[in-house]
Amino acid sequence: PDRAWDGLSTLAYTPPVRGRAIPFTVQSVSCGHARAPLVSDGSLDTRWHCEGGVVGQQIILDTGEVNTIAAVAPALGPYVTDTPRNLRVDTSVDGARWYVAWSGPAWAAAMKAGWTDVKRMDLLIPFAPVRARYVRLTDVGGPSLFYWSVAEFRVFEQGAQPHPCSGSSRSPHFSQAAMRPTASNWSRL
């Protein structure tokens, strides 16, 4: 069976999150150390990035205390080609024992980000709420010519409410039905 759309199907019907973003600091990165603070400088024009698409690149965030975390949203901003191929989100209470909260193709979240907010390009990744202090994102995809960039980062708490525009389309070409990847829907574009 064709499994190319699996990642999109898990994200396509998830409403954008609007709620309290949890403050964090960058605990560590696997590369681009001097650029790490740029993920929380309030500017979409600056970015943390790893050069050359090396598998295993990661960023670890520390929220300062244990929270109930339900989503992360690394924003691409203007760096739309700098999406990791496959991403894994791990969480930890103590920074020593890690548990996978989500894993899948990041391109699916990037497609949805372009339909939702083309300026921010938030790769919204919701998962079952988990008690954690640390969040680790790792690029587990294959090698790429493109960088992995994060212009801004947000971590969301449990109980965040859907954006009031969820369920309605911001573009007349992308209704909920059109987001289902079938040949007849794609022909409408």
CSV table of C-alpha atoms in Angstrom, one decimal:
chain,number,residue,atom,x,y,z
A,1,PRO,CA,0.0,0.0,0.0
A,2,ASP,CA,1.0,3.6,-0.6
A,3,ARG,CA,2.0,5.0,2.8
A,4,ALA,CA,3.2,8.4,1.5
A,5,TRP,CA,0.2,10.2,3.0
A,6,ASP,CA,0.4,8.6,6.4
A,7,GLY,CA,2.0,11.7,8.1
A,8,LEU,CA,-0.5,14.1,6.5
A,9,SER,CA,-3.5,12.1,7.7
A,10,THR,CA,-2.4,12.3,11.4
A,11,LEU,CA,-2.0,16.1,11.1
A,12,ALA,CA,-4.6,17.2,8.6
A,13,TYR,CA,-7.6,17.4,11.0
A,14,THR,CA,-5.8,18.8,14.0
A,15,PRO,CA,-7.0,22.4,14.7
A,16,PRO,CA,-4.4,25.1,15.2
A,17,VAL,CA,-3.6,25.6,18.9
A,18,ARG,CA,-4.3,28.8,20.7
A,19,GLY,CA,-3.5,28.8,24.3
A,20,ARG,CA,-0.8,29.4,26.8
A,21,ALA,CA,2.7,28.9,25.4
A,22,ILE,CA,5.0,27.6,28.1
A,23,PRO,CA,8.2,29.6,28.6
A,24,PHE,CA,11.5,27.7,28.0
A,25,THR,CA,15.2,28.0,27.6
A,26,VAL,CA,17.4,26.1,25.1
A,27,GLN,CA,19.3,23.6,27.2
A,28,SER,CA,21.4,22.2,24.3
A,29,VAL,CA,21.7,21.8,20.6
A,30,SER,CA,23.8,19.4,18.6
A,31,CYS,CA,25.1,22.1,16.3
A,32,GLY,CA,24.8,25.9,15.7
A,33,HIS,CA,25.4,26.6,19.4
A,34,ALA,CA,25.7,30.4,19.0
A,35,ARG,CA,22.4,30.5,17.1
A,36,ALA,CA,20.4,28.6,19.7
A,37,PRO,CA,18.9,31.7,21.5
A,38,LEU,CA,17.4,32.8,18.2
A,39,VAL,CA,14.5,30.3,18.6
A,40,SER,CA,13.0,32.6,21.2
A,41,ASP,CA,14.1,36.1,20.2
A,42,GLY,CA,10.7,37.1,18.8
A,43,SER,CA,11.9,37.5,15.2
A,44,LEU,CA,11.0,35.3,12.3
A,45,ASP,CA,13.9,36.7,10.4
A,46,THR,CA,16.5,35.1,12.6
A,47,ARG,CA,17.0,31.3,13.0
A,48,TRP,CA,18.8,28.4,14.7
A,49,HIS,CA,19.9,26.0,12.0
A,50,CYS,CA,22.0,23.0,11.4
A,51,GLU,CA,23.9,23.0,8.1
A,52,GLY,CA,23.7,20.3,5.5
A,53,GLY,CA,20.8,18.2,6.7
A,54,VAL,CA,22.8,15.8,8.9
A,55,VAL,CA,20.7,13.0,10.5
A,56,GLY,CA,20.5,13.2,14.3
A,57,GLN,CA,20.5,17.0,14.7
A,58,GLN,CA,18.6,17.9,17.8
A,59,ILE,CA,17.5,20.7,20.1
A,60,ILE,CA,16.6,20.3,23.8
A,61,LEU,CA,14.3,22.8,25.5
A,62,ASP,CA,13.9,23.2,29.3
A,63,THR,CA,10.6,24.6,30.5
A,64,GLY,CA,12.0,25.1,34.0
A,65,GLU,CA,9.4,22.9,35.8
A,66,VAL,CA,7.2,20.0,35.1
A,67,ASN,CA,4.2,21.0,32.9
A,68,THR,CA,1.5,19.1,31.1
A,69,ILE,CA,2.7,19.5,27.5
A,70,ALA,CA,0.4,18.8,24.6
A,71,ALA,CA,2.1,20.3,21.5
A,72,VAL,CA,5.2,21.9,20.1
A,73,ALA,CA,5.4,24.3,17.2
A,74,PRO,CA,8.8,25.1,15.7
A,75,ALA,CA,8.2,27.9,13.2
A,76,LEU,CA,10.0,27.9,9.8
A,77,GLY,CA,9.3,31.6,9.1
A,78,PRO,CA,10.8,32.5,5.7
A,79,TYR,CA,13.0,29.4,5.7
A,80,VAL,CA,10.3,27.2,4.2
A,81,THR,CA,12.7,24.7,2.6
A,82,ASP,CA,14.5,24.0,5.9
A,83,THR,CA,12.1,21.3,7.2
A,84,PRO,CA,13.6,18.2,8.7
A,85,ARG,CA,12.5,15.1,6.7
A,86,ASN,CA,11.3,13.1,9.7
A,87,LEU,CA,11.1,14.4,13.2
A,88,ARG,CA,10.9,12.8,16.6
A,89,VAL,CA,9.6,14.6,19.7
A,90,ASP,CA,10.7,13.2,23.0
A,91,THR,CA,9.8,14.4,26.5
A,92,SER,CA,11.4,13.9,29.9
A,93,VAL,CA,10.7,14.9,33.5
A,94,ASP,CA,14.4,14.7,34.6
A,95,GLY,CA,16.5,15.1,31.4
A,96,ALA,CA,17.8,11.5,31.8
A,97,ARG,CA,14.9,9.2,30.8
A,98,TRP,CA,13.2,10.1,27.5
A,99,TYR,CA,9.9,9.0,26.1
A,100,VAL,CA,8.7,9.4,22.5
A,101,ALA,CA,5.7,11.8,22.3
A,102,TRP,CA,5.5,11.9,18.5
A,103,SER,CA,7.4,10.7,15.5
A,104,GLY,CA,6.7,11.2,11.8
A,105,PRO,CA,7.3,13.1,8.6
A,106,ALA,CA,7.7,16.8,9.3
A,107,TRP,CA,6.8,17.6,5.7
A,108,ALA,CA,3.2,16.9,6.5
A,109,ALA,CA,3.2,19.5,9.3
A,110,ALA,CA,5.0,21.9,6.9
A,111,MET,CA,2.2,21.5,4.3
A,112,LYS,CA,-0.4,22.2,6.9
A,113,ALA,CA,1.6,25.2,8.1
A,114,GLY,CA,1.6,26.7,4.6
A,115,TRP,CA,-2.2,26.4,4.5
A,116,THR,CA,-2.7,27.8,8.0
A,117,ASP,CA,-0.2,30.7,8.4
A,118,VAL,CA,2.2,31.2,5.5
A,119,LYS,CA,4.2,33.9,7.4
A,120,ARG,CA,5.0,31.9,10.6
A,121,MET,CA,4.9,28.5,9.1
A,122,ASP,CA,4.4,26.8,12.5
A,123,LEU,CA,5.0,23.1,12.3
A,124,LEU,CA,2.3,22.3,14.8
A,125,ILE,CA,2.9,18.9,16.3
A,126,PRO,CA,0.2,17.9,18.8
A,127,PHE,CA,0.5,14.7,20.9
A,128,ALA,CA,-1.2,13.1,23.8
A,129,PRO,CA,-0.6,15.3,26.9
A,130,VAL,CA,2.4,14.3,28.9
A,131,ARG,CA,3.9,15.6,32.2
A,132,ALA,CA,7.4,16.8,31.3
A,133,ARG,CA,10.0,19.5,31.9
A,134,TYR,CA,12.2,18.8,28.9
A,135,VAL,CA,11.3,18.6,25.2
A,136,ARG,CA,13.8,17.2,22.6
A,137,LEU,CA,13.3,17.4,18.9
A,138,THR,CA,15.6,15.2,16.7
A,139,ASP,CA,15.8,15.1,12.9
A,140,VAL,CA,15.6,11.3,12.3
A,141,GLY,CA,15.1,11.6,8.5
A,142,GLY,CA,17.5,10.8,5.7
A,143,PRO,CA,20.3,13.1,4.6
A,144,SER,CA,19.1,16.3,2.8
A,145,LEU,CA,20.6,19.2,0.9
A,146,PHE,CA,18.6,21.6,3.0
A,147,TYR,CA,19.3,22.9,6.5
A,148,TRP,CA,16.9,22.3,9.4
A,149,SER,CA,15.9,25.7,10.6
A,150,VAL,CA,13.8,27.0,13.5
A,151,ALA,CA,12.9,30.7,13.4
A,152,GLU,CA,10.8,30.6,16.6
A,153,PHE,CA,9.7,27.9,18.9
A,154,ARG,CA,6.6,27.4,21.0
A,155,VAL,CA,5.7,24.7,23.5
A,156,PHE,CA,2.0,24.4,24.4
A,157,GLU,CA,0.3,23.3,27.6
A,158,GLN,CA,-2.6,20.9,27.9
A,159,GLY,CA,-5.9,22.6,27.7
A,160,ALA,CA,-4.9,24.9,24.9
A,161,GLN,CA,-8.0,25.8,22.9
A,162,PRO,CA,-8.4,25.4,19.1
A,163,HIS,CA,-8.0,28.6,17.1
A,164,PRO,CA,-11.3,30.2,16.2
A,165,CYS,CA,-10.6,29.8,12.5
A,166,SER,CA,-10.2,26.0,12.8
A,167,GLY,CA,-12.7,24.1,10.6
A,168,SER,CA,-12.9,27.0,8.2
A,169,SER,CA,-10.5,27.5,5.4
A,170,ARG,CA,-8.3,30.5,5.0
A,171,SER,CA,-8.0,29.7,1.3
A,172,PRO,CA,-11.0,28.9,-0.9
A,173,HIS,CA,-8.9,26.1,-2.4
A,174,PHE,CA,-8.3,24.1,0.8
A,175,SER,CA,-11.5,22.9,2.6
A,176,GLN,CA,-11.3,20.1,5.0
A,177,ALA,CA,-12.5,17.7,2.2
A,178,ALA,CA,-9.8,19.1,-0.2
A,179,MET,CA,-7.2,18.3,2.4
A,180,ARG,CA,-7.8,14.6,2.1
A,181,PRO,CA,-5.3,13.3,-0.4
A,182,THR,CA,-7.4,11.7,-3.1
A,183,ALA,CA,-7.1,12.1,-6.8
A,184,SER,CA,-10.5,13.7,-7.2
A,185,ASN,CA,-9.7,16.3,-4.5
A,186,TRP,CA,-6.4,17.2,-6.0
A,187,SER,CA,-8.0,17.8,-9.3
A,188,ARG,CA,-9.9,20.7,-7.8
A,189,LEU,CA,-6.7,22.6,-7.2
